[in-house]
Amino acid sequence: MAHGALCFLCPGLWISGEEIAAQMGVSRAAVWKQVRALRASGYRIESSPRRGYRLLEADCLDPERIRSGLQTKFLGRELHYFREVESTNDVSRSLAESCPDGTVVLAEVQTRGRGRLARSWASPPGGIWMSVVLKPALPLSRAYRANMAVSLAVAKALSRLYQLRAEIKWPNDILIGGRKISGILMEVRAELDRLDYVIAGVGLNVNIDPSRFPAEWNATSISDQLGHDVSRTELVQEILREIEEAYLKLGSEEILEEWRSLSATTGRYVRISSLEGDFEGEAVSLGEDGSLCIKTENGLQRVLAGDCLHLRGREEA
Ligand code: BT5
């Protein structure tokens, strides 16, 4: 849903209902209805009978501020910012052919955020919904390296900035205390074995109350973990710095070892559903091709891609 009134709300500044109504060419009642809808989707909007409305998003993602404090050589130097998009991965795909390596697309809200396998990804205000276009000089068969680099970067940014112990659940979720704080969606375009580009979509719950999500998602957020909001601008900068650092050593053993060391999955009993079939067993190791090796009743089984549920004994964790 497009929120017209949002265009007239400026973080921290009051604007009267009359002024918004005049600009939009609608009644004040219609403005009030839109403000209610915006609040329902998670925007924090203060209202006062005398002063009007004010967006309480002290830390609105400001692309200029992000750029000016960016500590990267190229990653995020081309940055496209939107208040609202369907999906940053889709926007990235439309840019990918001609944009430079490391281009970033960032949005306050996604209306059709996507997970893997056509699942949806909730993307209300207060999160980081961002995609990075990467053009690594790698054959398609090694594209999984980009996935490792990005998951690693997000986990490291959370530990470095907030001392949160982030772990990577195979293949690409970031967990804190067993709860999902971030999901990564990698989309690849290649011709034969030549990799054209990878789009790495990062969804990270930052200043969001996870009780707004269904309990079965077992989701958490940074504000939930720390008990206070944090600067998303600073966090975007740190994640981009970490992604660039990992990207520059994409082929190295170091990436692989760090990625393995943050695994929440190895040593756990897991249930896998994949193209290779569905099975249960103990996750024993991570291959250098990003695969997960599981000890099942019928011997060792290796999976390259799939869904993984962590089990405690035979029960779901
Ligand atoms: C993922 O999929 O975890 C990948 C999510 C990637 C989202 C980013 S945001 C920027 C870029 N643009 C996009 O359109 N997508 C990317 P998957 O492993 O399939 O997990 C999806 C499942 O996670 C859903 O079925 C829910 O159970 C749960 N879920 C949905 N939204 C969530 C959220 N905000 N936090 C935690 N869990 C969520």
CSV table of C-alpha atoms and ligand atoms in Angstrom, one decimal:
chain,number,residue,atom,x,y,z
A,1,MET,CA,0.0,0.0,0.0
A,2,ALA,CA,1.4,3.4,-0.9
A,3,HIS,CA,1.1,5.9,2.0
A,4,GLY,CA,0.6,9.3,0.5
A,5,ALA,CA,0.8,11.2,3.8
A,6,LEU,CA,4.2,9.8,4.5
A,7,CYS,CA,5.7,11.9,1.7
A,8,PHE,CA,4.9,15.0,3.8
A,9,LEU,CA,6.1,13.8,7.1
A,10,CYS,CA,9.7,14.7,7.8
A,11,PRO,CA,11.5,13.0,10.7
A,12,GLY,CA,11.5,15.3,13.8
A,13,LEU,CA,9.5,18.1,12.2
A,14,TRP,CA,5.8,19.0,12.9
A,15,ILE,CA,3.5,19.5,10.0
A,16,SER,CA,-0.2,20.4,10.4
A,17,GLY,CA,-3.0,18.1,9.2
A,18,GLU,CA,-4.3,21.0,7.2
A,19,GLU,CA,-1.1,21.4,5.3
A,20,ILE,CA,-0.8,17.7,4.5
A,21,ALA,CA,-4.5,17.8,3.4
A,22,ALA,CA,-3.9,20.8,1.1
A,23,GLN,CA,-0.8,19.3,-0.4
A,24,MET,CA,-2.5,16.0,-1.1
A,25,GLY,CA,-5.8,17.5,-2.1
A,26,VAL,CA,-7.8,15.4,0.4
A,27,SER,CA,-9.8,16.1,3.5
A,28,ARG,CA,-8.2,16.2,7.0
A,29,ALA,CA,-10.2,13.1,7.9
A,30,ALA,CA,-8.6,11.3,5.0
A,31,VAL,CA,-5.1,12.4,6.3
A,32,TRP,CA,-6.0,11.1,9.8
A,33,LYS,CA,-7.0,7.8,8.3
A,34,GLN,CA,-3.7,7.5,6.5
A,35,VAL,CA,-1.8,8.4,9.7
A,36,ARG,CA,-3.7,5.5,11.4
A,37,ALA,CA,-2.8,3.1,8.6
A,38,LEU,CA,0.9,4.2,8.8
A,39,ARG,CA,0.9,3.6,12.6
A,40,ALA,CA,-0.6,0.2,12.0
A,41,SER,CA,2.3,-0.6,9.7
A,42,GLY,CA,4.8,0.3,12.4
A,43,TYR,CA,5.6,4.0,11.8
A,44,ARG,CA,5.9,6.0,15.0
A,45,ILE,CA,3.9,9.2,14.4
A,46,GLU,CA,3.2,11.7,17.2
A,47,SER,CA,0.1,13.9,16.9
A,48,SER,CA,-0.8,17.1,18.7
A,49,PRO,CA,-4.0,19.0,18.3
A,50,ARG,CA,-2.2,22.3,17.8
A,51,ARG,CA,0.9,21.2,15.9
A,52,GLY,CA,-0.2,18.4,13.7
A,53,TYR,CA,1.9,15.3,13.1
A,54,ARG,CA,5.5,14.4,13.5
A,55,LEU,CA,7.4,11.3,12.4
A,56,LEU,CA,9.3,10.0,15.4
A,57,GLU,CA,11.9,8.2,13.4
A,58,ALA,CA,14.9,9.9,14.8
A,59,ASP,CA,17.1,7.6,12.9
A,60,CYS,CA,15.5,7.6,9.5
A,61,LEU,CA,18.0,6.1,7.0
A,62,ASP,CA,19.6,9.1,5.5
A,63,PRO,CA,21.6,8.2,2.4
A,64,GLU,CA,23.7,11.3,2.6
A,65,ARG,CA,24.7,10.5,6.2
A,66,ILE,CA,25.4,6.9,5.3
A,67,ARG,CA,27.6,7.9,2.4
A,68,SER,CA,29.5,10.6,4.3
A,69,GLY,CA,30.6,8.1,7.0
A,70,LEU,CA,31.2,5.1,4.8
A,71,GLN,CA,34.5,3.5,5.4
A,72,THR,CA,34.5,1.4,2.2
A,73,LYS,CA,36.5,1.8,-1.0
A,74,PHE,CA,33.7,0.9,-3.4
A,75,LEU,CA,30.9,-0.9,-1.7
A,76,GLY,CA,27.8,1.3,-1.2
A,77,ARG,CA,29.4,4.2,-3.0
A,78,GLU,CA,26.5,3.9,-5.4
A,79,LEU,CA,23.6,3.8,-3.1
A,80,HIS,CA,19.9,3.9,-4.0
A,81,TYR,CA,17.5,4.8,-1.2
A,82,PHE,CA,13.8,4.4,-1.2
A,83,ARG,CA,11.1,5.1,1.4
A,84,GLU,CA,9.1,2.2,0.1
A,85,VAL,CA,9.7,-0.5,-2.6
A,86,GLU,CA,8.2,-3.9,-3.3
A,87,SER,CA,11.6,-5.6,-2.8
A,88,THR,CA,15.1,-4.3,-2.9
A,89,ASN,CA,16.2,-7.5,-4.6
A,90,ASP,CA,13.8,-6.7,-7.5
A,91,VAL,CA,15.1,-3.1,-7.7
A,92,SER,CA,18.7,-4.4,-7.7
A,93,ARG,CA,17.9,-6.8,-10.5
A,94,SER,CA,16.7,-4.0,-12.7
A,95,LEU,CA,20.0,-2.1,-12.1
A,96,ALA,CA,22.4,-5.0,-12.1
A,97,GLU,CA,23.3,-5.2,-15.7
A,98,SER,CA,24.7,-1.7,-15.8
A,99,CYS,CA,25.5,-0.7,-12.2
A,100,PRO,CA,29.0,-0.9,-10.7
A,101,ASP,CA,30.1,-3.7,-8.5
A,102,GLY,CA,29.0,-3.1,-4.9
A,103,THR,CA,25.9,-1.0,-5.7
A,104,VAL,CA,23.5,-0.9,-2.7
A,105,VAL,CA,19.7,-0.6,-2.7
A,106,LEU,CA,18.1,0.3,0.6
A,107,ALA,CA,14.5,0.8,1.7
A,108,GLU,CA,12.7,1.9,4.8
A,109,VAL,CA,9.8,-0.4,4.0
A,110,GLN,CA,9.2,-3.3,1.6
A,111,THR,CA,5.7,-4.1,0.6
A,112,ARG,CA,6.6,-7.5,-1.0
A,113,GLY,CA,9.8,-8.5,0.8
A,114,ARG,CA,10.7,-12.0,-0.3
A,115,GLY,CA,12.3,-14.9,1.5
A,116,ARG,CA,13.6,-18.1,-0.2
A,117,LEU,CA,11.2,-20.4,-2.1
A,118,ALA,CA,8.6,-17.7,-2.6
A,119,ARG,CA,8.1,-17.2,1.1
A,120,SER,CA,7.4,-13.7,2.2
A,121,TRP,CA,9.6,-11.5,4.4
A,122,ALA,CA,8.0,-9.0,6.8
A,123,SER,CA,9.7,-5.6,6.3
A,124,PRO,CA,8.1,-2.9,8.5
A,125,PRO,CA,9.7,0.4,9.4
A,126,GLY,CA,12.7,0.2,11.7
A,127,GLY,CA,14.6,-2.6,10.0
A,128,ILE,CA,17.4,-2.8,7.4
A,129,TRP,CA,16.1,-4.1,4.1
A,130,MET,CA,19.0,-3.9,1.7
A,131,SER,CA,20.4,-5.6,-1.3
A,132,VAL,CA,24.0,-5.5,-2.6
A,133,VAL,CA,24.9,-6.2,-6.2
A,134,LEU,CA,28.2,-8.1,-6.4
A,135,LYS,CA,30.1,-9.0,-9.5
A,136,PRO,CA,32.8,-11.3,-8.2
A,137,ALA,CA,35.3,-12.8,-10.6
A,138,LEU,CA,34.2,-16.4,-9.8
A,139,PRO,CA,32.7,-19.2,-11.7
A,140,LEU,CA,29.1,-20.0,-11.0
A,141,SER,CA,30.1,-23.1,-9.1
A,142,ARG,CA,31.7,-20.9,-6.5
A,143,ALA,CA,28.9,-18.3,-6.1
A,144,TYR,CA,28.2,-19.8,-2.6
A,145,ARG,CA,31.3,-17.9,-1.5
A,146,ALA,CA,29.4,-14.6,-1.7
A,147,ASN,CA,26.7,-16.1,0.5
A,148,MET,CA,29.3,-16.9,3.1
A,149,ALA,CA,30.9,-13.5,2.9
A,150,VAL,CA,27.6,-11.7,3.4
A,151,SER,CA,26.3,-13.9,6.3
A,152,LEU,CA,29.6,-13.5,8.0
A,153,ALA,CA,29.6,-9.7,7.6
A,154,VAL,CA,26.2,-9.3,9.2
A,155,ALA,CA,27.1,-11.6,12.1
A,156,LYS,CA,30.4,-9.8,12.6
A,157,ALA,CA,28.8,-6.3,12.5
A,158,LEU,CA,26.4,-7.4,15.3
A,159,SER,CA,29.2,-8.7,17.5
A,160,ARG,CA,31.4,-5.7,16.9
A,161,LEU,CA,28.9,-2.9,17.4
A,162,TYR,CA,26.7,-4.5,20.1
A,163,GLN,CA,28.6,-7.5,21.5
A,164,LEU,CA,25.7,-9.7,20.4
A,165,ARG,CA,26.7,-13.3,19.9
A,166,ALA,CA,25.3,-13.9,16.4
A,167,GLU,CA,25.5,-17.3,14.9
A,168,ILE,CA,24.9,-18.5,11.3
A,169,LYS,CA,22.2,-21.2,10.9
A,170,TRP,CA,22.8,-23.1,7.7
A,171,PRO,CA,22.4,-22.0,5.0
A,172,ASN,CA,21.9,-18.3,5.6
A,173,ASP,CA,19.9,-17.2,8.7
A,174,ILE,CA,21.5,-15.2,11.5
A,175,LEU,CA,20.4,-16.2,14.9
A,176,ILE,CA,20.8,-14.7,18.4
A,177,GLY,CA,20.1,-17.0,21.2
A,178,GLY,CA,18.5,-19.4,18.8
A,179,ARG,CA,16.1,-16.7,17.4
A,180,LYS,CA,16.1,-15.3,13.9
A,181,ILE,CA,17.3,-11.7,13.6
A,182,SER,CA,18.3,-11.7,10.0
A,183,GLY,CA,17.7,-13.6,6.8
A,184,ILE,CA,19.7,-13.5,3.5
A,185,LEU,CA,18.4,-14.1,0.1
A,186,MET,CA,21.0,-14.7,-2.6
A,187,GLU,CA,20.0,-14.5,-6.3
A,188,VAL,CA,22.4,-15.3,-9.0
A,189,ARG,CA,22.6,-14.6,-12.7
A,190,ALA,CA,24.9,-16.6,-14.8
A,191,GLU,CA,25.5,-17.8,-18.3
A,192,LEU,CA,26.8,-21.3,-18.5
A,193,ASP,CA,29.5,-21.2,-15.8
A,194,ARG,CA,30.2,-17.5,-16.1
A,195,LEU,CA,28.8,-15.5,-13.1
A,196,ASP,CA,27.3,-12.2,-14.2
A,197,TYR,CA,26.2,-11.0,-10.8
A,198,VAL,CA,25.0,-11.9,-7.4
A,199,ILE,CA,22.3,-10.0,-5.6
A,200,ALA,CA,22.6,-10.4,-1.8
A,201,GLY,CA,19.4,-9.3,0.0
A,202,VAL,CA,19.8,-8.7,3.7
A,203,GLY,CA,16.9,-8.4,6.0
A,204,LEU,CA,17.7,-7.4,9.5
A,205,ASN,CA,15.3,-6.7,12.3
A,206,VAL,CA,16.8,-3.6,14.1
A,207,ASN,CA,14.4,-1.2,15.9
A,208,ILE,CA,11.4,-3.5,15.7
A,209,ASP,CA,9.2,-5.1,18.4
A,210,PRO,CA,9.3,-8.8,17.4
A,211,SER,CA,6.0,-9.5,19.2
A,212,ARG,CA,4.4,-8.0,16.1
A,213,PHE,CA,5.5,-11.1,14.2
A,214,PRO,CA,3.8,-14.5,14.6
A,215,ALA,CA,5.4,-16.4,17.6
A,216,GLU,CA,6.2,-19.4,15.5
A,217,TRP,CA,8.8,-17.3,13.5
A,218,ASN,CA,10.8,-17.2,16.7
A,219,ALA,CA,12.1,-13.8,15.6
A,220,THR,CA,14.1,-11.3,17.5
A,221,SER,CA,15.6,-7.8,16.8
A,222,ILE,CA,18.5,-5.7,18.0
A,223,SER,CA,16.2,-3.5,20.1
A,224,ASP,CA,14.6,-6.6,21.6
A,225,GLN,CA,18.1,-7.9,22.5
A,226,LEU,CA,19.5,-4.6,23.9
A,227,GLY,CA,16.4,-3.0,25.3
A,228,HIS,CA,16.9,0.2,23.3
A,229,ASP,CA,17.0,1.4,19.7
A,230,VAL,CA,20.2,1.7,17.8
A,231,SER,CA,21.4,3.9,14.9
A,232,ARG,CA,20.6,2.1,11.7
A,233,THR,CA,22.8,4.5,9.8
A,234,GLU,CA,25.8,3.4,11.8
A,235,LEU,CA,24.8,-0.2,11.4
A,236,VAL,CA,24.4,0.0,7.6
A,237,GLN,CA,27.9,1.5,7.4
A,238,GLU,CA,29.4,-1.2,9.5
A,239,ILE,CA,27.7,-4.0,7.6
A,240,LEU,CA,28.9,-2.6,4.3
A,241,ARG,CA,32.4,-2.2,5.7
A,242,GLU,CA,32.3,-5.9,6.8
A,243,ILE,CA,30.8,-7.0,3.5
A,244,GLU,CA,33.6,-5.3,1.5
A,245,GLU,CA,36.3,-6.7,3.8
A,246,ALA,CA,35.0,-10.2,3.3
A,247,TYR,CA,34.3,-9.7,-0.4
A,248,LEU,CA,37.9,-8.6,-1.0
A,249,LYS,CA,39.1,-12.0,0.4
A,250,LEU,CA,36.3,-14.1,-1.1
A,251,GLY,CA,38.5,-16.9,-2.3
A,252,SER,CA,40.5,-17.3,0.9
A,253,GLU,CA,40.4,-20.0,3.5
A,254,GLU,CA,39.9,-17.4,6.1
A,255,ILE,CA,36.3,-16.7,5.0
A,256,LEU,CA,35.5,-20.4,5.1
A,257,GLU,CA,37.1,-20.9,8.5
A,258,GLU,CA,35.3,-17.8,10.0
A,259,TRP,CA,32.0,-18.9,8.5
A,260,ARG,CA,32.4,-22.4,9.9
A,261,SER,CA,33.4,-21.0,13.3
A,262,LEU,CA,30.1,-19.0,13.6
A,263,SER,CA,27.9,-22.0,12.7
A,264,ALA,CA,24.9,-22.6,14.9
A,265,THR,CA,24.1,-25.8,13.0
A,266,THR,CA,27.1,-28.1,13.2
A,267,GLY,CA,26.8,-30.4,16.2
A,268,ARG,CA,23.0,-30.1,16.2
A,269,TYR,CA,20.3,-32.6,15.3
A,270,VAL,CA,18.6,-31.3,12.2
A,271,ARG,CA,15.7,-32.0,9.9
A,272,ILE,CA,16.5,-31.2,6.3
A,273,SER,CA,14.2,-30.8,3.4
A,274,SER,CA,15.9,-30.4,0.1
A,275,LEU,CA,15.9,-31.5,-3.5
A,276,GLU,CA,18.0,-34.5,-2.4
A,277,GLY,CA,15.1,-35.5,-0.1
A,278,ASP,CA,14.0,-35.1,3.5
A,279,PHE,CA,16.0,-36.6,6.3
A,280,GLU,CA,17.1,-36.2,9.9
A,281,GLY,CA,20.4,-36.6,11.6
A,282,GLU,CA,23.4,-34.9,13.2
A,283,ALA,CA,25.0,-32.0,11.3
A,284,VAL,CA,28.6,-33.0,11.4
A,285,SER,CA,30.4,-30.5,9.2
A,286,LEU,CA,30.3,-27.8,6.6
A,287,GLY,CA,32.0,-28.4,3.3
A,288,GLU,CA,34.2,-25.9,1.5
A,289,ASP,CA,31.5,-25.7,-1.1
A,290,GLY,CA,29.0,-24.4,1.5
A,291,SER,CA,27.3,-27.8,1.8
A,292,LEU,CA,26.1,-29.4,5.1
A,293,CYS,CA,27.1,-32.9,5.9
A,294,ILE,CA,24.6,-34.9,8.0
A,295,LYS,CA,25.1,-38.2,9.7
A,296,THR,CA,21.9,-40.1,9.1
A,297,GLU,CA,20.7,-43.6,9.9
A,298,ASN,CA,21.7,-44.5,6.3
A,299,GLY,CA,25.2,-42.9,6.4
A,300,LEU,CA,26.5,-39.5,5.6
A,301,GLN,CA,24.4,-37.2,3.4
A,302,ARG,CA,25.6,-34.0,1.9
A,303,VAL,CA,23.2,-31.1,1.0
A,304,LEU,CA,24.0,-28.1,-1.0
A,305,ALA,CA,20.8,-26.2,-0.5
A,306,GLY,CA,17.6,-26.7,1.4
A,307,ASP,CA,15.7,-25.9,4.6
A,308,CYS,CA,17.1,-26.8,7.9
A,309,LEU,CA,15.2,-27.1,11.2
A,310,HIS,CA,17.3,-27.4,14.4
A,311,LEU,CA,16.0,-30.2,16.6
A,312,ARG,CA,16.7,-30.9,20.2
A,313,GLY,CA,17.0,-34.7,20.3
A,314,ARG,CA,14.0,-35.7,18.4
A,315,GLU,CA,12.0,-32.6,19.4
A,316,GLU,CA,12.0,-29.2,17.7
A,317,ALA,CA,14.2,-26.6,19.3
B,1,BT5,C1,15.1,-15.5,4.4
B,1,BT5,O1,14.2,-16.4,3.7
B,1,BT5,O2,15.4,-15.6,5.5
B,1,BT5,C2,15.6,-14.5,3.4
B,1,BT5,C3,15.0,-13.1,3.7
B,1,BT5,C4,15.7,-12.0,2.9
B,1,BT5,C5,15.0,-10.7,3.1
B,1,BT5,C6,15.8,-9.6,2.4
B,1,BT5,S1,15.2,-8.0,2.8
B,1,BT5,C7,16.1,-7.3,1.5
B,1,BT5,C8,15.9,-8.3,0.3
B,1,BT5,N1,14.7,-8.0,-0.5
B,1,BT5,C9,13.8,-9.0,-0.4
B,1,BT5,O3,12.7,-9.0,-1.0
B,1,BT5,N2,14.3,-10.0,0.3
B,1,BT5,C10,15.7,-9.7,0.8
B,1,BT5,P1,13.6,-17.7,4.4
B,1,BT5,O4,14.8,-18.5,4.9
B,1,BT5,O5,12.8,-18.3,3.3
B,1,BT5,O6,12.8,-17.2,5.6
B,1,BT5,C11,11.5,-16.7,5.4
B,1,BT5,C12,10.7,-17.0,6.7
B,1,BT5,O7,11.2,-16.3,7.8
B,1,BT5,C13,9.2,-16.7,6.6
B,1,BT5,O8,8.5,-17.7,6.1
B,1,BT5,C14,8.9,-16.4,8.1
B,1,BT5,O9,8.7,-17.6,8.8
B,1,BT5,C15,10.1,-15.8,8.6
B,1,BT5,N3,10.1,-14.3,8.6
B,1,BT5,C16,9.5,-13.5,7.7
B,1,BT5,N4,9.9,-12.2,8.0
B,1,BT5,C17,10.7,-12.2,9.1
B,1,BT5,C18,11.3,-11.2,9.8
B,1,BT5,N5,11.2,-9.9,9.5
B,1,BT5,N6,12.1,-11.7,10.9
B,1,BT5,C19,12.2,-13.0,11.2
B,1,BT5,N7,11.6,-13.9,10.5
B,1,BT5,C20,10.9,-13.6,9.5
